Short mmCIF file of C-alpha atoms in Angstrom, two decimals:
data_model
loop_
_atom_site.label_atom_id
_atom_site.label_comp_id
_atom_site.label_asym_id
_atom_site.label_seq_id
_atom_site.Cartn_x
_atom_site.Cartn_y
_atom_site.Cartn_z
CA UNK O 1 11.63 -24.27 -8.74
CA UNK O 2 8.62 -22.42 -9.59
CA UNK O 3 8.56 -19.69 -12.28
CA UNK O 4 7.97 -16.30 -11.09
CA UNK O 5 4.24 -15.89 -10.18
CA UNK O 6 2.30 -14.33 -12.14
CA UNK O 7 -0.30 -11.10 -11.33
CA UNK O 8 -3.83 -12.47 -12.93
CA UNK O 9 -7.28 -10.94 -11.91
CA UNK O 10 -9.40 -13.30 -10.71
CA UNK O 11 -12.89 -12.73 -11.31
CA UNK O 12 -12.35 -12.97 -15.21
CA UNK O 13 -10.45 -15.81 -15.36
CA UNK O 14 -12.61 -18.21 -12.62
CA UNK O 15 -15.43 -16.92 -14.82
CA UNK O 16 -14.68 -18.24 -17.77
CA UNK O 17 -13.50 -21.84 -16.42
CA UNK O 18 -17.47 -21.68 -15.14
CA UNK O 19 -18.14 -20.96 -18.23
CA UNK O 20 -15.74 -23.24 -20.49
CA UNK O 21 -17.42 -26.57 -18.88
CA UNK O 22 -13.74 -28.03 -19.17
CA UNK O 23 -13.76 -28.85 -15.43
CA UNK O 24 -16.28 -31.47 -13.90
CA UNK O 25 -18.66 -29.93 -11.73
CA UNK O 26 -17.35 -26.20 -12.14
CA UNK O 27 -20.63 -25.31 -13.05
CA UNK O 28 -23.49 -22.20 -12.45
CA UNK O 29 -26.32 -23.03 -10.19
CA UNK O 30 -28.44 -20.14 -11.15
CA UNK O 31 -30.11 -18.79 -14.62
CA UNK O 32 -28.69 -14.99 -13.65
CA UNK O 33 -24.88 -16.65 -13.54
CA UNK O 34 -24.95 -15.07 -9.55
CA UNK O 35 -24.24 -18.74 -8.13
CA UNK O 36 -21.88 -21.21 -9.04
CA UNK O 37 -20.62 -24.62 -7.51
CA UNK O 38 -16.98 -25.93 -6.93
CA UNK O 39 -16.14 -29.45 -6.51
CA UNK O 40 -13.81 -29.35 -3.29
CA UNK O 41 -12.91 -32.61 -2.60
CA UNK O 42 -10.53 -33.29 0.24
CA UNK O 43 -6.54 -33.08 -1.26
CA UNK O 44 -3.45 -34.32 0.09
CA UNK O 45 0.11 -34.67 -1.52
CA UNK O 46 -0.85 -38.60 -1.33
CA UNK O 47 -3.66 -38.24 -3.77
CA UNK O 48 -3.34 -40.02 -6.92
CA UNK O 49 -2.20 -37.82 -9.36
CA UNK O 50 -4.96 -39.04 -11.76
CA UNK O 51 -7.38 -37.51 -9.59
CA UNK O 52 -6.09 -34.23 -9.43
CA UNK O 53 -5.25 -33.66 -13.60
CA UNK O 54 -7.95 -32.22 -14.34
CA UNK O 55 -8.94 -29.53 -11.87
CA UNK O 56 -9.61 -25.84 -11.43
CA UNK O 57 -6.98 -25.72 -8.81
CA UNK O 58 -4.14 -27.04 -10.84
CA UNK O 59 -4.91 -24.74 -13.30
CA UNK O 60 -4.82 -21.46 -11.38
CA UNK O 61 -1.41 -22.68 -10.16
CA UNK O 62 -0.21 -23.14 -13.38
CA UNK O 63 -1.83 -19.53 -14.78
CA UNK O 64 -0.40 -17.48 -11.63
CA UNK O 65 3.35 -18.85 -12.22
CA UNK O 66 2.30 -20.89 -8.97
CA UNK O 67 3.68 -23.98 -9.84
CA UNK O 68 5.36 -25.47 -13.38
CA UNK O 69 4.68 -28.83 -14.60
CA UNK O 70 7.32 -31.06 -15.39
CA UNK O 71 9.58 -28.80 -13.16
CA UNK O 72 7.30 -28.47 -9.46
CA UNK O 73 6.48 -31.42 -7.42
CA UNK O 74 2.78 -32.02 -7.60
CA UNK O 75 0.95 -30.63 -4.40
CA UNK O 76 -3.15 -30.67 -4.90
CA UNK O 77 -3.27 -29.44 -1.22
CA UNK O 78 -1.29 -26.54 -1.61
CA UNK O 79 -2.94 -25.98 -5.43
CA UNK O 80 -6.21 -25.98 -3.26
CA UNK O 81 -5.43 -23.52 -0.75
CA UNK O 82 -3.66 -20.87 -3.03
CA UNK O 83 -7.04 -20.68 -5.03
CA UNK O 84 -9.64 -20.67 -1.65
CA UNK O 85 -6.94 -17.89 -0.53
CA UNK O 86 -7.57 -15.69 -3.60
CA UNK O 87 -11.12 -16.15 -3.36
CA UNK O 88 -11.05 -15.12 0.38
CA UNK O 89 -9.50 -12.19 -0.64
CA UNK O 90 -11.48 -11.09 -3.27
CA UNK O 91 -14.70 -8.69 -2.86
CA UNK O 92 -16.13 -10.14 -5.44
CA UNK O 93 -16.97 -13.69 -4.73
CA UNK O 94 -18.94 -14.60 -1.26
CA UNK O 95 -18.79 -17.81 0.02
CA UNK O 96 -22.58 -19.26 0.56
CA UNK O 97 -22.60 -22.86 1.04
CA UNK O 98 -19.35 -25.16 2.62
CA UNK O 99 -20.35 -28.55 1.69
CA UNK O 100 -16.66 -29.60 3.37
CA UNK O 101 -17.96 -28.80 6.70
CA UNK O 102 -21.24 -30.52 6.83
CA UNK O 103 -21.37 -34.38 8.49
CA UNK O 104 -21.23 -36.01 6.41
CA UNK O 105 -19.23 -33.83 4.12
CA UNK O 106 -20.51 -32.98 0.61
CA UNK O 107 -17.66 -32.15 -2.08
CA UNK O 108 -18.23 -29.03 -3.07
CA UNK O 109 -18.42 -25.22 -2.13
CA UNK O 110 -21.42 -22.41 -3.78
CA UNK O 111 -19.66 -18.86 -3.89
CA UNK O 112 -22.31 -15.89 -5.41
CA UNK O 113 -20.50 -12.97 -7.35
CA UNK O 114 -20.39 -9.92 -6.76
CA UNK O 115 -20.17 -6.58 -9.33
CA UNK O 116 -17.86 -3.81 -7.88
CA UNK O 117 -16.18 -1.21 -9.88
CA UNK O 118 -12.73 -0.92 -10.27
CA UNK O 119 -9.62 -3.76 -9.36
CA UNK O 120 -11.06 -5.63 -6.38
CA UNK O 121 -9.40 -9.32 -6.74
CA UNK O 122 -6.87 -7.90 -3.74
CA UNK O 123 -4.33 -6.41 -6.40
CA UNK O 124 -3.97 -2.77 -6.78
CA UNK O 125 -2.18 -1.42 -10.33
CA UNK O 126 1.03 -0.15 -10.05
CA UNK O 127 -0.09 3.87 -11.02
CA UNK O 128 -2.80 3.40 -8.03
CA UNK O 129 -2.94 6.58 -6.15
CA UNK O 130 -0.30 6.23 -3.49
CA UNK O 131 0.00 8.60 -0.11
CA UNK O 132 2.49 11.30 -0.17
CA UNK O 133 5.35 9.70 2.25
CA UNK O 134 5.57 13.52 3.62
CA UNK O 135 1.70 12.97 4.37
CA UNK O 136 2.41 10.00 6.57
CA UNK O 137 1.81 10.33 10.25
CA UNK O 138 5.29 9.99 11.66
CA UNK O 139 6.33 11.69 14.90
CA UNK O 140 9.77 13.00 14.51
CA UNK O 141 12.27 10.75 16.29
CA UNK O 142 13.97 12.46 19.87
CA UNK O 143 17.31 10.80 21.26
CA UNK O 144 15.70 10.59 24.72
CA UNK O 145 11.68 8.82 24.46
CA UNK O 146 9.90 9.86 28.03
CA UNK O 147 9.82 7.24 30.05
CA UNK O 148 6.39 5.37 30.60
CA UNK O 149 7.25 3.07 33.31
CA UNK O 150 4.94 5.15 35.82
CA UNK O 151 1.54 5.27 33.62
CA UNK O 152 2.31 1.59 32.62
CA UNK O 153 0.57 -1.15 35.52
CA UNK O 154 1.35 -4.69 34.57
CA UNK O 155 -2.02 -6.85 35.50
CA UNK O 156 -1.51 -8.34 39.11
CA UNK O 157 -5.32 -9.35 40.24
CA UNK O 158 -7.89 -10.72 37.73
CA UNK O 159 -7.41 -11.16 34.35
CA UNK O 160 -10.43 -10.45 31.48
CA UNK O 161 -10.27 -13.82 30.77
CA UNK O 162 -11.44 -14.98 35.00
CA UNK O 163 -14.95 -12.79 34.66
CA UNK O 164 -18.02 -13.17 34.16
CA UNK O 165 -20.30 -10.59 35.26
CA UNK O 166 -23.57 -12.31 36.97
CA UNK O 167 -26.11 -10.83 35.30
CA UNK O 168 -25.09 -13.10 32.08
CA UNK O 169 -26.08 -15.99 33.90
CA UNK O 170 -28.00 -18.08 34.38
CA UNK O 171 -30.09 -16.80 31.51
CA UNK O 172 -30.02 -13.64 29.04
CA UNK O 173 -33.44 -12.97 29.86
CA UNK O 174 -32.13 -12.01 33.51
CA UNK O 175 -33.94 -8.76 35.23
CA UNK O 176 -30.62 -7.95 37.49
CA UNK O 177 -29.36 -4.78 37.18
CA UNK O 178 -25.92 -4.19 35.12
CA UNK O 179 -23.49 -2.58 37.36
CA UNK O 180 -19.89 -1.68 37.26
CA UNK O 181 -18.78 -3.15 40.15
CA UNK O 182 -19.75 -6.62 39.54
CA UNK O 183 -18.27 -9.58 41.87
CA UNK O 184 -14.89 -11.29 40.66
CA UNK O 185 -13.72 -14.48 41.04
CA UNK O 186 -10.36 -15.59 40.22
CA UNK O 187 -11.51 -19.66 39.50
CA UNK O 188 -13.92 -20.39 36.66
CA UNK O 189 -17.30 -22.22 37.55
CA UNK O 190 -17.44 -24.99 35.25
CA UNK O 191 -20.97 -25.93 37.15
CA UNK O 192 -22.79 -22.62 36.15
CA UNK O 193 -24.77 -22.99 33.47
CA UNK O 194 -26.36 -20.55 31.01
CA UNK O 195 -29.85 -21.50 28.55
CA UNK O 196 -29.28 -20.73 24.85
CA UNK O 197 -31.73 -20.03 22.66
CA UNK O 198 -32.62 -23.07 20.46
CA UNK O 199 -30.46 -23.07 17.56
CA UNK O 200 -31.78 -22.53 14.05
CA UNK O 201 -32.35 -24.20 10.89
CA UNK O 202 -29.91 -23.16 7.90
CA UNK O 203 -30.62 -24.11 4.43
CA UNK O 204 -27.50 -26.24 4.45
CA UNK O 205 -28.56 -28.11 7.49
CA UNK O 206 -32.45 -28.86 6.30
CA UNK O 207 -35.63 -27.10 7.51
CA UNK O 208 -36.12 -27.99 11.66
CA UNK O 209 -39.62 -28.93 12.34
CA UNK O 210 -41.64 -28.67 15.54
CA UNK O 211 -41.00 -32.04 16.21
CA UNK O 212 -37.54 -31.85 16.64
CA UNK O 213 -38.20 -29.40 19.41
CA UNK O 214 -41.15 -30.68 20.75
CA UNK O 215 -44.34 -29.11 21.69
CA UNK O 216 -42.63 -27.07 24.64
CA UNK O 217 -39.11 -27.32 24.80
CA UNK O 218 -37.13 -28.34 28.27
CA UNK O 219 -34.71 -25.51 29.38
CA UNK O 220 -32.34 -28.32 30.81
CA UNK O 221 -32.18 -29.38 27.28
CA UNK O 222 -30.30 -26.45 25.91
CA UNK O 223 -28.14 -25.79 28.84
CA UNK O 224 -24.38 -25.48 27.75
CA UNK O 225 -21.48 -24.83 30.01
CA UNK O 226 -20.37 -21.28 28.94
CA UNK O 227 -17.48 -21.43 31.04
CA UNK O 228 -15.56 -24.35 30.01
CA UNK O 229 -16.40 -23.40 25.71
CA UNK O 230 -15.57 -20.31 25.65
CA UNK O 231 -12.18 -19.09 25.35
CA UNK O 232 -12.40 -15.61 27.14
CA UNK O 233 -8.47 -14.68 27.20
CA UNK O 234 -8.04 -14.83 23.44
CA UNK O 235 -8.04 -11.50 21.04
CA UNK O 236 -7.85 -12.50 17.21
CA UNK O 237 -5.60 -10.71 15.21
CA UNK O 238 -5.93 -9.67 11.35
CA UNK O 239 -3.13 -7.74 9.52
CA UNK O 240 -4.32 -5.99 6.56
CA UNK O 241 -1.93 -4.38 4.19
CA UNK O 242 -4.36 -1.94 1.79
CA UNK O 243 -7.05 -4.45 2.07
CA UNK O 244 -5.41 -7.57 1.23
CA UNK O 245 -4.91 -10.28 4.51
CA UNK O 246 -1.03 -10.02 5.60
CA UNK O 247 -1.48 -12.67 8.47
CA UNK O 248 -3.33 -13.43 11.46
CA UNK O 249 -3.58 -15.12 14.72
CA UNK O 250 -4.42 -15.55 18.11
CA UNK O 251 -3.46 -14.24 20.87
CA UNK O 252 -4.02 -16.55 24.24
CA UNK O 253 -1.95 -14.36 26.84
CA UNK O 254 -4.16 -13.25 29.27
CA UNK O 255 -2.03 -10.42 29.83
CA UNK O 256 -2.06 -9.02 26.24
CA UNK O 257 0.26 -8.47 23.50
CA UNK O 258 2.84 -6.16 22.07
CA UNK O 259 2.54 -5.67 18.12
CA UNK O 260 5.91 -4.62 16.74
CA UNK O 261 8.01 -4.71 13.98
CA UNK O 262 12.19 -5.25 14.31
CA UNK O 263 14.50 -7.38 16.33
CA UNK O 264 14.42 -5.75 19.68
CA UNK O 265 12.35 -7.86 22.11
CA UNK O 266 11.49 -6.30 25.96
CA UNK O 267 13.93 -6.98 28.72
CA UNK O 268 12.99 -6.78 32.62
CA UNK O 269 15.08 -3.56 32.67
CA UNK O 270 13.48 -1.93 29.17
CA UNK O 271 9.79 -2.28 30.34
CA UNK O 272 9.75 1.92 29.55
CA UNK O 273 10.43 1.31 26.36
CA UNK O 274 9.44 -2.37 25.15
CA UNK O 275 6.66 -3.19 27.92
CA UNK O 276 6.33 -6.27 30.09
CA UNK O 277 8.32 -8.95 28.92
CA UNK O 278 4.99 -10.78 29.92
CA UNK O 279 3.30 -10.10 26.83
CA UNK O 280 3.14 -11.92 24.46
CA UNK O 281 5.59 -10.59 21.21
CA UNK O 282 3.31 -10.19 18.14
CA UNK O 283 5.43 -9.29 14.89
CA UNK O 284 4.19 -7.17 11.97
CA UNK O 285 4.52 -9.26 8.33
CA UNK O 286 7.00 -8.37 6.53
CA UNK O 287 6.36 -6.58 3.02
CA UNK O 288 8.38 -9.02 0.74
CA UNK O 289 4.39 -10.76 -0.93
CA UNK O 290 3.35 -6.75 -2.05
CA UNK O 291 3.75 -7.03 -5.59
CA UNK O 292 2.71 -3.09 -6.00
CA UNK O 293 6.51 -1.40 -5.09
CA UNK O 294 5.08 1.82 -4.16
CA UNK O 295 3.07 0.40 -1.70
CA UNK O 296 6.16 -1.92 -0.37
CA UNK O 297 8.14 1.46 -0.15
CA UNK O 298 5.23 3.48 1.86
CA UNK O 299 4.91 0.24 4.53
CA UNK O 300 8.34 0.02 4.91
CA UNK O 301 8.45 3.81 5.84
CA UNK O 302 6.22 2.92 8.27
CA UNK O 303 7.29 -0.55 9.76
CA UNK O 304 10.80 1.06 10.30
CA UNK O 305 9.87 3.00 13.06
CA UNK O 306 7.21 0.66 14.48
CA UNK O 307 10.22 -0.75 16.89
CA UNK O 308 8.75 -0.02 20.14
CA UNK O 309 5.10 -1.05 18.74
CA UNK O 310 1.78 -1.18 20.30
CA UNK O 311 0.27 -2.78 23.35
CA UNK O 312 -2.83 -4.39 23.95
CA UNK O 313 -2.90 -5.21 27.67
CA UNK O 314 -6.22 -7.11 29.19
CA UNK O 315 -7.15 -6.04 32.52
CA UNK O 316 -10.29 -7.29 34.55
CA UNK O 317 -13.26 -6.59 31.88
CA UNK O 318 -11.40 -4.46 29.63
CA UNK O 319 -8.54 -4.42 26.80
CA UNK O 320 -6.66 -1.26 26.88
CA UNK O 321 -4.18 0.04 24.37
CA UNK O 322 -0.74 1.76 24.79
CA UNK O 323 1.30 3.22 21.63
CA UNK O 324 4.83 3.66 22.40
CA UNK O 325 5.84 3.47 18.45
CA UNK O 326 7.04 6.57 16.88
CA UNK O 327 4.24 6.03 13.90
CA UNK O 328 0.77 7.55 15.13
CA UNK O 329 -1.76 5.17 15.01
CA UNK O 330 -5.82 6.40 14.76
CA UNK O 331 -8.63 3.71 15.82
CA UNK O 332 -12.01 2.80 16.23
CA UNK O 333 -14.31 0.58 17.86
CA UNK O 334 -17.35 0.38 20.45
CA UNK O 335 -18.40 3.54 21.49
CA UNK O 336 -15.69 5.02 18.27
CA UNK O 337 -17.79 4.80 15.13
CA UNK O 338 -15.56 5.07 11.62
CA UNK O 339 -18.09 7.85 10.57
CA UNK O 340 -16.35 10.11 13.16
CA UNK O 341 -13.65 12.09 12.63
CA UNK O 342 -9.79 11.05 13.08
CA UNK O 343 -9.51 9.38 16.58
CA UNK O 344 -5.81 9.81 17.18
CA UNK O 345 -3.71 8.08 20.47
CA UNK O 346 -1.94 10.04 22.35
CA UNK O 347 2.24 8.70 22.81
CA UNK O 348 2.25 6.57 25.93
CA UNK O 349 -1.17 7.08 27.51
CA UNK O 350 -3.51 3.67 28.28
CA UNK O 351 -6.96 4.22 26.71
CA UNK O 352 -9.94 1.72 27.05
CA UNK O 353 -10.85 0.08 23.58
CA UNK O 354 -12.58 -2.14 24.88
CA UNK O 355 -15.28 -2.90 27.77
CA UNK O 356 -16.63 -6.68 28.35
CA UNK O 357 -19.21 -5.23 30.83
CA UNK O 358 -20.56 -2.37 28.32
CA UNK O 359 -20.67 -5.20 25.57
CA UNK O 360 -22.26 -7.24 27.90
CA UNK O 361 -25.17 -4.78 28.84
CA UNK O 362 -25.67 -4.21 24.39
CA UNK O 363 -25.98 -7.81 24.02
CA UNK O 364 -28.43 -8.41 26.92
CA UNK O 365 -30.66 -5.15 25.56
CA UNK O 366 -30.42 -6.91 21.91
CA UNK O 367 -31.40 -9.97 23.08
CA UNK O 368 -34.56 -8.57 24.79
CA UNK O 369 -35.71 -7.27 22.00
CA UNK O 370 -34.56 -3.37 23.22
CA UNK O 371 -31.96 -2.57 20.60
CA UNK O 372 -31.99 -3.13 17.21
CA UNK O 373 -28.80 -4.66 16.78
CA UNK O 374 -26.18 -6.86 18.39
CA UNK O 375 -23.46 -4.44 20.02
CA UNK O 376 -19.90 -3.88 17.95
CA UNK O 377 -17.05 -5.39 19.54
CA UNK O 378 -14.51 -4.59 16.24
CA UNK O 379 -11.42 -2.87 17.02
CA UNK O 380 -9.30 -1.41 14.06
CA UNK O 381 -5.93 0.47 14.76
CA UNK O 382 -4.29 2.10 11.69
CA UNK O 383 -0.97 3.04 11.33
CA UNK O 384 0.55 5.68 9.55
CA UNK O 385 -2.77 7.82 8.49
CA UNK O 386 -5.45 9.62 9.35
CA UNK O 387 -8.34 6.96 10.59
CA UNK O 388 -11.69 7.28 10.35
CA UNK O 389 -11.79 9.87 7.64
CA UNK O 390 -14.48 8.41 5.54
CA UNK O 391 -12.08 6.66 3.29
CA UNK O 392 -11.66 2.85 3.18
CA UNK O 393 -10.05 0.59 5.19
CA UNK O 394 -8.94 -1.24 2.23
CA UNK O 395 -6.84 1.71 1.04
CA UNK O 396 -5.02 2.21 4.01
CA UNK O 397 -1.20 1.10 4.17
CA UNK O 398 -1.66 -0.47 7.24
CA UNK O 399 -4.50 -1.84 9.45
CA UNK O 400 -4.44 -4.12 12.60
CA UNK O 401 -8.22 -5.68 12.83
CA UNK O 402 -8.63 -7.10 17.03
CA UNK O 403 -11.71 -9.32 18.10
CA UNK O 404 -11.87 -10.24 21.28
CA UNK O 405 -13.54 -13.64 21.23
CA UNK O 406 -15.57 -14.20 23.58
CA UNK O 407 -17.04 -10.94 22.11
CA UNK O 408 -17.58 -12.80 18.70
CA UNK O 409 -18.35 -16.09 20.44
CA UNK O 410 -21.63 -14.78 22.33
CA UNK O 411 -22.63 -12.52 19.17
CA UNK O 412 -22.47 -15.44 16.94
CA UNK O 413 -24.54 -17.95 19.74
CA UNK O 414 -27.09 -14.84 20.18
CA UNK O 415 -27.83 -14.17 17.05
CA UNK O 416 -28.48 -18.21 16.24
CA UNK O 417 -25.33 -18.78 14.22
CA UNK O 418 -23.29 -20.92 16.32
CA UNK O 419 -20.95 -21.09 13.53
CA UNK O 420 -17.87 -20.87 15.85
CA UNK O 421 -19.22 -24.38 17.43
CA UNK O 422 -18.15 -26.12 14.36
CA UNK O 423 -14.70 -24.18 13.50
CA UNK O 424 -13.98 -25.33 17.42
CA UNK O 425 -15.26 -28.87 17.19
CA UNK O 426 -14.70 -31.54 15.06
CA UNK O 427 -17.41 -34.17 14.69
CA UNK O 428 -16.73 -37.68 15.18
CA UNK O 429 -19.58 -39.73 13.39
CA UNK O 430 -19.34 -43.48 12.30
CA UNK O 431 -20.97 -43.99 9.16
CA UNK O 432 -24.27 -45.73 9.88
CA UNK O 433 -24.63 -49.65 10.51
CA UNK O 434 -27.80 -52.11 9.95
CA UNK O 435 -28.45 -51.22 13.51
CA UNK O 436 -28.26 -47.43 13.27
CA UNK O 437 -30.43 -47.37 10.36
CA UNK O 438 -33.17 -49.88 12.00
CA UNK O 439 -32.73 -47.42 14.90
CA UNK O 440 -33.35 -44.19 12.56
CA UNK O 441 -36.17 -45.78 11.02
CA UNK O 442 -37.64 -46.18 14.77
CA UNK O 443 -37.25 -42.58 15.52
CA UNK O 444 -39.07 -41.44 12.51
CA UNK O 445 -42.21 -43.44 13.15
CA UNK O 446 -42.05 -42.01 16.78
CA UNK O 447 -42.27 -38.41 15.20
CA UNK O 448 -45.29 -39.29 12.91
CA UNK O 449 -47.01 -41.07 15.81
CA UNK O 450 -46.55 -38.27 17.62
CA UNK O 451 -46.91 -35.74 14.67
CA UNK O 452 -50.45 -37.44 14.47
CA UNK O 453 -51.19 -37.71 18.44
CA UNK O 454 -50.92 -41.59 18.51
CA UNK O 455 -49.04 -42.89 21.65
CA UNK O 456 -46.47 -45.54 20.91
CA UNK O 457 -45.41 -47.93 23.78
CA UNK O 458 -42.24 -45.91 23.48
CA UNK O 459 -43.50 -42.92 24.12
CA UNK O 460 -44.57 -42.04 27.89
CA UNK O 461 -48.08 -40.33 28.28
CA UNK O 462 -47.43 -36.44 28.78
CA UNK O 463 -51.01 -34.78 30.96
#
C-alpha cells in the first residue's frame, strides 16, 4: 500500500533533475534552458527492474507519495504515465517533439517551458479564492419539473453522422454554392473521393523536397476516402474541474448523449425528465482526486443537483443541447465567442451549438484563401457560474469541453497537420532487410538522376 500522495509543484522539482545530471539523458537542449529532452523508452511491468532504477519516473513516484519502495510492487508503466499526466496538465511545460510516435520510434520526448505567474502545475492552494456557494447558479428546486416531453424530438431520419454536404466533395476548391438544404443520403459512399492538399514537412519528419512530390503532382495521388476515415458520429468529451483534466471520452452514439451526475438512469416512461433512453449515459467524475476541500465542497454543491443533466442530441448537420438539470449552465462556441457576455440556457429549450454545414462553409472560405483563419468548432458548457465573463476557464468549478470530430478531423487535414492520422493508425513497418536496403539505395539514385535530368532505364520518358 502506497503512502499518502504527496502535493509537490512540478516545474521546480523536474527542473532541478534537468539540472542535477543524475538521470541519463534528462538533459537541456538549448543554451536559454527553454528546451529539454526526456528519455521515454517504452515500459511495461515485465521490464527488468535494472532498467528502470534509475529513472526520472521512479523518482516522481517516490517524491509524490506515488508509490513506496520496499512496500509497492514495481510498475515503470504506471511510474511513466503518472509523470506524462502531470506534465499534460501543467501550463508550464509544452510538449514539442514525440520521438515515441515516429517509425521507427526514437526514445525520447523535447518539452519547452513556459514562465507563468502564480501556481500553474494544476494545483490550486488551499486559501485560493473560492466562489461564494450563495453566488452559485442554482435554480431553486420545485416538487413538480414541467414536463419537456413535447419540445423534446428523438432523431428518426438522418443522423449527423450519414451527411455530407456536396459541395465538400470532390475537392475544397469546389465553386458550388453552400446551401441549407443540401441532399441527404442515409448510406455512406465509400467510392467518393475527396483531393487533400499534399501533406507537409515537420521538423520531426525531415525537410520534403521537390522530388518527393515531383515536378507536378498527380491529383489521383492524394485522393483519400473521406468517408470510410472519418468518424463523423463521434463528439469528444473533456471534463475539467478548475482547469485540471477530470476525465474524458468519446462519445460514438449517433443520437447523442446525456451528461449527468447520480444513480437515476432514463426509463421509456421518464423520457420528460431523463431523455431518450437512446442516448448514450455520460457520468460526471466524481470529486474524491480534488485535493483543495473547498473546491471538493463547491463541486459537490453543484454535482448534487446535476441529476437530470444535460443533453447533447445530434440531428442531421447539427448538435443541439437541452439542460434539464436544476444547475444553470452558460456556453460558448461557433457563432458564441467567450469575449461576450454570459450566454445562459434557458430550462428545457433545444438550442443549436453546433452547425456541420456553417463549419463547413468557414472551412471551405479558409481554405480558399478568403478568411483568415480555420472556423471554431469548440464547444464549452459551464456549470454552476456565470460563463463567458472574461474570467478563465481554468478557474471555473466546472467545465464540459465537446469537439465534434469530424470538426477537428478536417481542421487538422486542412491546415496540413494530419496529426489525427497517426493517433488513428498504427504503422506496421518491418525493420529493413539486405533487399530493402539494395531497394532504398535504388530509389535514391532515381531521385538524383532525375534531380539532374538524366533518364534511367527505370524511369519512363515524360514529353
Amino acid at each position: 500500500m502506497s503512502v499518502q500522495p504527496r502535493r509537490i509543484r512540478l516545474k521546480p522539482w523536474l527542473l532541478a533533475q534537468v539540472n542535477s545530471s543524475r538521470y541519463p539523458g534528462l538533459q537541456w537542449l538549448s543554451p536559454d534552458q527553454r528546451l529539454f529532452q526526456i528519455p521515454w523508452k517504452h515500459a511495461t511491468r515485465h521490464t527488468p527492474a535494472s532498467d528502470e532504477e534509475n529513472t526520472i519516473f521512479k523518482a516522481w513516484a517516490l517524491e509524490t507519495g506515488k508509490y513506496q519502495e520496499g512496500v509497492d510492487e514495481p510498475d515503470p508503466a504506471k511510474w511513466k504515465a503518472n509523470l506524462r499526466c502531470a506534465l499534460n496538465k501543467s501550463r508550464e511545460f509544452q510538449l514539442k517533439y514525440d520521438g515515441t510516435k515516429e517509425t521507427p520510434v526514437q526514445p525520447y520526448k523535447i518539452y519547452e517551458v513556459f514562465e507563468h505567474n502564480g501556481n500553474t502545475d494544476g494545483v490550486d492552494d488551499e486559501d485560493e479564492e473560492m466562489p461564494n456557494l450563495m453566488e452559485l447558479t442554482i435554480n431553486p428546486r420545485t416538487s413538480d419539473p414541467p414536463s419537456f416531453s413535447s419540445q423534446f424530438t428523438l432523431s428518426t431520419g438522418g443522423t449527423f453522422g450519414h451527411v455530407i454536404p456536396t459541395p465538400l466533395l470532390p475537392a475544397m476548391t469546389s465553386d458550388l454554392p453552400m446551401t441549407s438544404d443540401l441532399p441527404m443520403t442515409s448510406d455512406l459512399q465509400p467510392q467518393v473521393q475527396m483531393v487533400l492538399p499534399p501533406p507537409v514537412a515537420s521538423a520531426a519528419s525531415g525537410p520534403m523536397e521537390a522530388s518527393d512530390l515531383g515536378d507536378a503532382p498527380n491529383p489521383e495521388t492524394c485522393k483519400y476516402d473521406l468517408l470510410s476515415s472519418v468518424p463523423l458520429t463521434d463528439l469528444d468529451l473533456k471534463f475539467q474541474y478548475r482547469g485540471r483534466t477530470a476525465g474524458s471520452l468519446t462519445v460514438s452514439n449517433p443520437q447523442g448523449c446525456r451528461l449527468y451526475y447520480g444513480h437515476l438512469e432514463p426509463t421509456p416512461e421518464q423520457v420528460d425528465l431523463f431523455g431518450p433512453v437512446s442516448l448514450q449515459q455520460v457520468r460526471f467524475p466524481g470529486t474524491a482526486d480534488l485535493q483543495n476541500q473547498k473546491q471538493r465542497f463547491y463541486t459537490d454543491a453543484l454535482l448534487d443537483v446535476m441529476d437530470r443533466g444535460l443533453i447533447l442530441e445530434i440531428w442531421q448537420q447539427d448538435i443541439y443541447a437541452v439542460r434539464l438539470c436544476q444547475c444553470k449552465v452558460f456556453w460558448s462556441g461557433p457563432g458564441v465567442p467567450e469575449q461576450g457576455p454570459p450566454n445562459p440556457m434557458e430550462r428545457e429549450k433545444k438550442i443549436k451549438v453546433f452547425s456541420l454545414n456553417d463549419f463547413l462553409q468557414g472551412l471551405i472560405l479558409f481554405q480558399r484563401g478568403e478568411a483568415q483563419n480555420p472556423p471554431p468548432f469548440e464547444i464549452y458548457f459551464c456549470f454552476g457560474e456565470d460563463w463567458p465573463d472574461k474570467k478563465p476557464k481554468e478557474k471555473k468549478l466546472i467545465v464540459v469541453q465537446v469537439v465534434p470530430v469530424v470538426a477537428r478531423i478536417l481542421t487538422e487535414m486542412f491546415s496540413g497537420e494530419l496529426s489525427w492520422s497517426t493517433d488513428s493508425i498504427r504503422l506496421q513497418i518491418s525493420n529493413p532487410d539486405v533487399k530493402d536496403q539494395t531497394v532504398e539505395q535504388f530509389k535514391e539514385l532515381q531521385r538524383l538522376l532525375q534531380s539532374q535530368h538524366i533518364h534511367g532505364p527505370w524511369t519512363p520518358n515524360v514529353p
